[in-house]
Amino acid sequence: MSNELQDRVAVITGAASGIGEASAHRLAQEGARVIVADIDVDGAERVAAEIGRQGGLAVPFSMDVSSYEDNARLVQEALDRFGRIDIAYANAGIAQASTNLEDMSEDVIDRLISINLRGVVSLARAVARPFKSQRRGVFVTTASTAAMRPRPGLQVYSATKGALIAFVRALALEWAPYGVRACAVSPVATDTPMLPLFKAAAGKVMDDPKEILESFRQTVPLGVLAQPEDIAQAVCFLVSDRARLMTGTILDVDGGRNI
Ligand code: NAD
């Protein structure tokens, strides 16, 4: 434990698993009080309890990021419980199983957009007033190398992530006069439960999770499959005062994949 984020209040969506879970642990280790938000309430309770056992302070929160109302409830929960909100990390997202566009159902397209894009816009909208009136706050979201280095069959997922990059850059300007920052972390293929669900790397569709992970790893110049903790380190930096001059920044954690 150190104290870089001592007493800061953070909300993290998708915090019951993978990158969000690792980030909840990392921020709590730095002294932040964390609201662990997820649609998987059992997972959120597990993560919050683990953080508590390790001496941190975290509370679980059940929500669906595609709901405007739930994002507003999440921000209100932080304000009611802790009297402030310093960090909002809109991280929840879902994968697209590799599919040609014409074979995608309308429901699947709409679900990707409503969770991966509307969910992020919705949290930013909910936190805008408190951040601006406090004249303090950092918003971070999880984009992806899929935005700049798309793969065949993942076009709608890639589009949602590309939109997040434009969104964060626009928000950065909108919020700069208030001293509020907006950034994104942009991970390469990361070893989480989501990764095998893409079912394809380098255009080849596969079913064996081990084969899928290995194919992703081979497309990374450094030859390493990122771990959730690698991404959490970058998030922790972006939300800290060490990054006070960074806004509109898209921080690649990609082993060289975006080159
Ligand atoms: P993950 O599946 O391990 O975790 C995602 C979490 O989001 C889960 O706990 C899930 O329950 C939650 N979630 C899903 N839909 C939700 C909803 N509607 N409301 C609330 N919570 C919801 O996946 P991950 O790899 O940790 O993904 C986190 C983010 O990172 C996503 O935005 C993903 O697109 C992005 N990302 C992942 C990778 C990768 O290779 N794993 C690479 C780049 C970007």
CSV table of C-alpha atoms and ligand atoms in Angstrom, one decimal:
chain,number,residue,atom,x,y,z
A,1,MET,CA,0.0,0.0,0.0
A,2,SER,CA,1.1,3.6,-0.7
A,3,ASN,CA,-1.0,6.6,-0.7
A,4,GLU,CA,-0.9,8.4,-4.1
A,5,LEU,CA,-4.7,8.4,-4.2
A,6,GLN,CA,-5.4,8.7,-0.5
A,7,ASP,CA,-9.1,9.3,0.2
A,8,ARG,CA,-10.0,9.9,-3.5
A,9,VAL,CA,-13.3,8.4,-4.4
A,10,ALA,CA,-13.4,6.3,-7.6
A,11,VAL,CA,-16.2,4.5,-9.4
A,12,ILE,CA,-15.2,1.8,-11.8
A,13,THR,CA,-17.7,-0.1,-14.1
A,14,GLY,CA,-17.0,-3.6,-15.2
A,15,ALA,CA,-15.0,-4.0,-12.0
A,16,ALA,CA,-16.0,-7.6,-11.2
A,17,SER,CA,-13.6,-9.1,-13.7
A,18,GLY,CA,-10.5,-8.6,-15.8
A,19,ILE,CA,-9.1,-5.0,-16.3
A,20,GLY,CA,-11.7,-3.4,-14.1
A,21,GLU,CA,-11.1,-5.8,-11.3
A,22,ALA,CA,-7.3,-5.3,-11.5
A,23,SER,CA,-7.8,-1.5,-11.6
A,24,ALA,CA,-10.1,-1.6,-8.5
A,25,HIS,CA,-7.3,-3.4,-6.6
A,26,ARG,CA,-4.6,-1.1,-7.9
A,27,LEU,CA,-6.5,2.1,-7.0
A,28,ALA,CA,-7.5,0.8,-3.6
A,29,GLN,CA,-3.8,-0.1,-3.0
A,30,GLU,CA,-3.1,3.6,-3.6
A,31,GLY,CA,-5.6,4.6,-0.9
A,32,ALA,CA,-8.7,5.3,-3.1
A,33,ARG,CA,-12.2,4.4,-1.9
A,34,VAL,CA,-13.6,2.4,-4.7
A,35,ILE,CA,-17.2,1.6,-5.8
A,36,VAL,CA,-17.0,-1.7,-7.7
A,37,ALA,CA,-19.8,-1.5,-10.2
A,38,ASP,CA,-20.9,-4.4,-12.4
A,39,ILE,CA,-23.9,-6.2,-13.8
A,40,ASP,CA,-22.4,-9.3,-12.2
A,41,VAL,CA,-23.4,-8.5,-8.6
A,42,ASP,CA,-21.8,-11.6,-7.1
A,43,GLY,CA,-18.5,-10.7,-8.8
A,44,ALA,CA,-18.7,-7.1,-7.6
A,45,GLU,CA,-19.3,-8.4,-4.0
A,46,ARG,CA,-16.3,-10.8,-4.3
A,47,VAL,CA,-13.9,-8.1,-5.6
A,48,ALA,CA,-15.1,-5.5,-2.9
A,49,ALA,CA,-14.6,-8.2,-0.2
A,50,GLU,CA,-11.1,-9.1,-1.4
A,51,ILE,CA,-10.1,-5.4,-1.4
A,52,GLY,CA,-11.5,-5.1,2.1
A,53,ARG,CA,-9.5,-8.2,3.3
A,54,GLN,CA,-6.4,-6.6,1.9
A,55,GLY,CA,-7.0,-3.4,4.0
A,56,GLY,CA,-8.6,-1.3,1.3
A,57,LEU,CA,-12.1,0.3,1.2
A,58,ALA,CA,-14.5,-0.9,-1.6
A,59,VAL,CA,-18.2,-1.3,-1.9
A,60,PRO,CA,-20.1,-3.3,-4.5
A,61,PHE,CA,-22.7,-1.7,-6.8
A,62,SER,CA,-25.1,-3.5,-9.1
A,63,MET,CA,-25.8,-1.8,-12.4
A,64,ASP,CA,-26.3,-2.1,-16.1
A,65,VAL,CA,-24.1,0.5,-17.9
A,66,SER,CA,-26.5,0.7,-20.8
A,67,SER,CA,-29.0,2.4,-18.5
A,68,TYR,CA,-28.7,6.2,-18.2
A,69,GLU,CA,-30.5,5.8,-14.9
A,70,ASP,CA,-28.1,3.3,-13.5
A,71,ASN,CA,-25.1,5.6,-14.3
A,72,ALA,CA,-26.8,8.5,-12.6
A,73,ARG,CA,-27.4,6.2,-9.5
A,74,LEU,CA,-23.8,5.2,-9.5
A,75,VAL,CA,-22.5,8.8,-9.3
A,76,GLN,CA,-25.2,9.6,-6.7
A,77,GLU,CA,-24.0,6.6,-4.6
A,78,ALA,CA,-20.5,8.0,-4.6
A,79,LEU,CA,-21.7,11.5,-3.5
A,80,ASP,CA,-24.1,10.1,-0.9
A,81,ARG,CA,-21.7,7.7,0.6
A,82,PHE,CA,-18.4,9.7,0.4
A,83,GLY,CA,-19.5,13.3,-0.3
A,84,ARG,CA,-17.3,13.6,-3.4
A,85,ILE,CA,-16.3,11.8,-6.6
A,86,ASP,CA,-12.8,12.2,-8.0
A,87,ILE,CA,-12.4,9.4,-10.5
A,88,ALA,CA,-14.9,7.8,-12.9
A,89,TYR,CA,-13.5,4.9,-14.9
A,90,ALA,CA,-16.0,3.7,-17.6
A,91,ASN,CA,-14.5,0.4,-18.3
A,92,ALA,CA,-17.3,-2.1,-18.8
A,93,GLY,CA,-17.6,-3.5,-22.3
A,94,ILE,CA,-18.5,-6.7,-24.2
A,95,ALA,CA,-16.7,-8.5,-27.0
A,96,GLN,CA,-18.0,-9.2,-30.5
A,97,ALA,CA,-17.6,-12.8,-31.7
A,98,SER,CA,-15.9,-12.5,-35.2
A,99,THR,CA,-18.7,-12.1,-37.7
A,100,ASN,CA,-19.1,-10.6,-41.1
A,101,LEU,CA,-21.2,-7.4,-40.9
A,102,GLU,CA,-24.1,-8.8,-43.0
A,103,ASP,CA,-24.4,-11.7,-40.7
A,104,MET,CA,-24.8,-9.7,-37.5
A,105,SER,CA,-28.2,-9.4,-36.0
A,106,GLU,CA,-29.6,-6.0,-35.2
A,107,ASP,CA,-29.9,-7.0,-31.6
A,108,VAL,CA,-26.1,-7.9,-31.4
A,109,ILE,CA,-25.2,-4.6,-33.1
A,110,ASP,CA,-27.4,-2.6,-30.8
A,111,ARG,CA,-26.1,-4.3,-27.7
A,112,LEU,CA,-22.5,-3.6,-28.6
A,113,ILE,CA,-23.3,0.1,-29.1
A,114,SER,CA,-25.5,0.4,-26.0
A,115,ILE,CA,-22.9,-1.1,-23.7
A,116,ASN,CA,-19.5,-0.1,-25.2
A,117,LEU,CA,-20.5,3.4,-26.4
A,118,ARG,CA,-23.7,4.6,-24.8
A,119,GLY,CA,-22.6,3.1,-21.4
A,120,VAL,CA,-19.5,5.3,-21.5
A,121,VAL,CA,-21.2,8.5,-22.7
A,122,SER,CA,-23.8,7.9,-20.0
A,123,LEU,CA,-21.3,7.8,-17.1
A,124,ALA,CA,-19.5,10.9,-18.5
A,125,ARG,CA,-22.8,12.7,-18.7
A,126,ALA,CA,-23.7,11.7,-15.1
A,127,VAL,CA,-20.4,12.8,-13.7
A,128,ALA,CA,-20.1,16.1,-15.7
A,129,ARG,CA,-22.0,18.4,-13.2
A,130,PRO,CA,-20.2,17.1,-10.0
A,131,PHE,CA,-16.8,17.2,-11.7
A,132,LYS,CA,-17.4,20.7,-13.1
A,133,SER,CA,-18.8,22.2,-9.8
A,134,GLN,CA,-15.9,20.6,-7.8
A,135,ARG,CA,-13.5,21.9,-10.5
A,136,ARG,CA,-11.8,18.6,-10.1
A,137,GLY,CA,-12.1,15.1,-11.5
A,138,VAL,CA,-10.7,12.6,-13.9
A,139,PHE,CA,-12.7,10.5,-16.4
A,140,VAL,CA,-11.1,7.5,-18.0
A,141,THR,CA,-12.4,4.9,-20.4
A,142,THR,CA,-11.1,1.7,-21.9
A,143,ALA,CA,-10.7,2.0,-25.7
A,144,SER,CA,-8.7,-0.7,-27.6
A,145,THR,CA,-6.0,-1.2,-30.1
A,146,ALA,CA,-9.0,-2.5,-32.2
A,147,ALA,CA,-9.8,1.2,-32.9
A,148,MET,CA,-6.5,1.9,-34.8
A,149,ARG,CA,-5.5,-1.7,-35.8
A,150,PRO,CA,-8.9,-3.3,-36.5
A,151,ARG,CA,-9.2,-7.0,-37.2
A,152,PRO,CA,-11.6,-8.6,-39.8
A,153,GLY,CA,-15.0,-9.6,-38.3
A,154,LEU,CA,-14.8,-7.2,-35.4
A,155,GLN,CA,-16.0,-4.1,-37.2
A,156,VAL,CA,-18.8,-3.0,-34.8
A,157,TYR,CA,-16.6,-3.6,-31.7
A,158,SER,CA,-13.8,-1.6,-33.4
A,159,ALA,CA,-16.2,1.2,-34.2
A,160,THR,CA,-17.4,1.6,-30.6
A,161,LYS,CA,-13.7,1.8,-29.5
A,162,GLY,CA,-12.8,4.4,-32.2
A,163,ALA,CA,-15.8,6.4,-31.1
A,164,LEU,CA,-14.5,6.4,-27.5
A,165,ILE,CA,-11.3,8.0,-28.7
A,166,ALA,CA,-13.1,10.8,-30.4
A,167,PHE,CA,-15.4,11.2,-27.4
A,168,VAL,CA,-12.6,11.5,-24.9
A,169,ARG,CA,-10.7,14.0,-27.0
A,170,ALA,CA,-13.8,16.2,-27.4
A,171,LEU,CA,-14.6,15.9,-23.7
A,172,ALA,CA,-11.1,16.9,-22.8
A,173,LEU,CA,-11.6,20.3,-24.5
A,174,GLU,CA,-15.1,20.7,-23.1
A,175,TRP,CA,-14.0,20.1,-19.5
A,176,ALA,CA,-10.5,21.8,-19.7
A,177,PRO,CA,-11.8,25.2,-18.5
A,178,TYR,CA,-13.0,23.5,-15.3
A,179,GLY,CA,-9.7,21.7,-14.6
A,180,VAL,CA,-11.4,18.3,-15.3
A,181,ARG,CA,-9.5,15.7,-17.4
A,182,ALA,CA,-10.6,13.0,-19.7
A,183,CYS,CA,-8.4,10.2,-21.0
A,184,ALA,CA,-8.5,6.7,-22.3
A,185,VAL,CA,-6.3,3.7,-21.9
A,186,SER,CA,-6.0,1.6,-25.1
A,187,PRO,CA,-5.1,-2.0,-24.3
A,188,VAL,CA,-3.9,-4.6,-26.7
A,189,ALA,CA,-5.3,-8.2,-26.4
A,190,THR,CA,-5.3,-8.8,-22.6
A,191,ASP,CA,-5.6,-12.1,-20.8
A,192,THR,CA,-9.1,-11.7,-19.3
A,193,PRO,CA,-12.3,-13.8,-19.7
A,194,MET,CA,-13.3,-11.6,-22.6
A,195,LEU,CA,-10.4,-12.4,-24.9
A,196,PRO,CA,-11.4,-15.9,-26.1
A,197,LEU,CA,-14.9,-14.6,-26.9
A,198,PHE,CA,-13.6,-12.7,-29.9
A,199,LYS,CA,-12.8,-16.1,-31.5
A,200,ALA,CA,-10.5,-14.6,-34.0
A,201,ALA,CA,-7.1,-13.0,-34.4
A,202,ALA,CA,-5.4,-12.2,-37.7
A,203,GLY,CA,-8.5,-13.1,-39.6
A,204,LYS,CA,-8.6,-16.8,-38.5
A,205,VAL,CA,-11.7,-17.9,-36.6
A,206,MET,CA,-11.1,-20.5,-33.8
A,207,ASP,CA,-12.9,-22.2,-31.0
A,208,ASP,CA,-10.1,-23.4,-28.8
A,209,PRO,CA,-9.4,-20.6,-26.1
A,210,LYS,CA,-5.7,-21.6,-25.9
A,211,GLU,CA,-5.3,-21.3,-29.7
A,212,ILE,CA,-7.1,-17.9,-29.7
A,213,LEU,CA,-4.9,-16.5,-27.0
A,214,GLU,CA,-1.7,-17.7,-28.7
A,215,SER,CA,-2.8,-16.2,-32.0
A,216,PHE,CA,-3.4,-12.9,-30.3
A,217,ARG,CA,0.0,-13.1,-28.6
A,218,GLN,CA,1.7,-13.6,-31.9
A,219,THR,CA,0.4,-10.4,-33.3
A,220,VAL,CA,2.0,-8.3,-30.5
A,221,PRO,CA,5.5,-7.1,-31.5
A,222,LEU,CA,6.8,-7.6,-27.9
A,223,GLY,CA,5.4,-11.1,-28.0
A,224,VAL,CA,3.6,-10.8,-24.7
A,225,LEU,CA,0.0,-11.3,-23.9
A,226,ALA,CA,-0.9,-8.3,-21.7
A,227,GLN,CA,-2.2,-9.1,-18.1
A,228,PRO,CA,-5.0,-7.0,-16.5
A,229,GLU,CA,-2.4,-5.6,-14.1
A,230,ASP,CA,-0.5,-4.1,-17.0
A,231,ILE,CA,-3.5,-2.0,-18.0
A,232,ALA,CA,-4.4,-1.2,-14.3
A,233,GLN,CA,-0.9,0.4,-13.9
A,234,ALA,CA,-1.6,2.7,-16.8
A,235,VAL,CA,-5.1,3.6,-15.4
A,236,CYS,CA,-3.6,4.3,-12.0
A,237,PHE,CA,-1.0,6.7,-13.6
A,238,LEU,CA,-3.7,8.5,-15.7
A,239,VAL,CA,-5.9,9.2,-12.7
A,240,SER,CA,-3.0,10.3,-10.5
A,241,ASP,CA,-1.6,13.8,-10.1
A,242,ARG,CA,1.5,12.6,-12.0
A,243,ALA,CA,-0.7,12.9,-15.1
A,244,ARG,CA,-2.1,16.3,-14.2
A,245,LEU,CA,-1.2,17.8,-17.6
A,246,MET,CA,-2.5,14.8,-19.6
A,247,THR,CA,-6.0,15.2,-21.0
A,248,GLY,CA,-7.4,13.9,-24.3
A,249,THR,CA,-4.6,11.4,-24.0
A,250,ILE,CA,-5.1,7.9,-25.4
A,251,LEU,CA,-2.5,5.8,-23.6
A,252,ASP,CA,-1.6,2.7,-25.6
A,253,VAL,CA,-0.6,-0.3,-23.5
A,254,ASP,CA,0.0,-2.4,-26.5
A,255,GLY,CA,3.4,-4.1,-26.7
A,256,GLY,CA,3.9,-2.2,-30.0
A,257,ARG,CA,0.7,-3.4,-31.7
A,258,ASN,CA,-0.4,0.1,-32.7
A,259,ILE,CA,2.8,0.8,-34.7
B,1,NAD,P1,-14.1,-8.9,-18.8
B,1,NAD,O1,-15.2,-9.7,-19.5
B,1,NAD,O2,-13.1,-9.7,-17.9
B,1,NAD,O3,-14.8,-7.8,-17.9
B,1,NAD,C1,-15.9,-7.0,-18.3
B,1,NAD,C2,-16.8,-6.7,-17.1
B,1,NAD,O4,-17.8,-5.9,-17.6
B,1,NAD,C3,-17.5,-8.0,-16.6
B,1,NAD,O5,-17.3,-8.1,-15.2
B,1,NAD,C4,-18.9,-7.8,-17.0
B,1,NAD,O6,-19.9,-8.4,-16.1
B,1,NAD,C5,-19.1,-6.3,-17.0
B,1,NAD,N1,-20.2,-5.9,-17.9
B,1,NAD,C6,-20.5,-6.4,-19.1
B,1,NAD,N2,-21.7,-5.8,-19.5
B,1,NAD,C7,-22.0,-4.9,-18.5
B,1,NAD,C8,-23.1,-4.0,-18.3
B,1,NAD,N3,-24.1,-3.9,-19.3
B,1,NAD,N4,-23.2,-3.3,-17.2
B,1,NAD,C9,-22.3,-3.4,-16.2
B,1,NAD,N5,-21.2,-4.3,-16.3
B,1,NAD,C10,-21.1,-5.0,-17.5
B,1,NAD,O7,-13.4,-8.1,-19.9
B,1,NAD,P2,-12.1,-7.1,-19.9
B,1,NAD,O8,-11.2,-7.7,-20.9
B,1,NAD,O9,-11.6,-6.8,-18.5
B,1,NAD,O10,-12.8,-5.8,-20.6
B,1,NAD,C11,-12.8,-4.6,-19.9
B,1,NAD,C12,-12.8,-3.5,-21.0
B,1,NAD,O11,-11.5,-3.6,-21.7
B,1,NAD,C13,-13.8,-3.6,-22.1
B,1,NAD,O12,-14.3,-2.3,-22.4
B,1,NAD,C14,-13.1,-4.2,-23.2
B,1,NAD,O13,-13.7,-3.8,-24.5
B,1,NAD,C15,-11.8,-3.5,-23.1
B,1,NAD,N6,-10.6,-4.2,-23.8
B,1,NAD,C16,-10.4,-5.5,-23.5
B,1,NAD,C17,-9.3,-6.1,-24.2
B,1,NAD,C18,-9.0,-7.6,-24.0
B,1,NAD,O14,-8.3,-8.1,-24.9
B,1,NAD,N7,-9.4,-8.2,-22.9
B,1,NAD,C19,-8.5,-5.4,-25.1
B,1,NAD,C20,-8.8,-4.0,-25.3
B,1,NAD,C21,-9.9,-3.4,-24.6
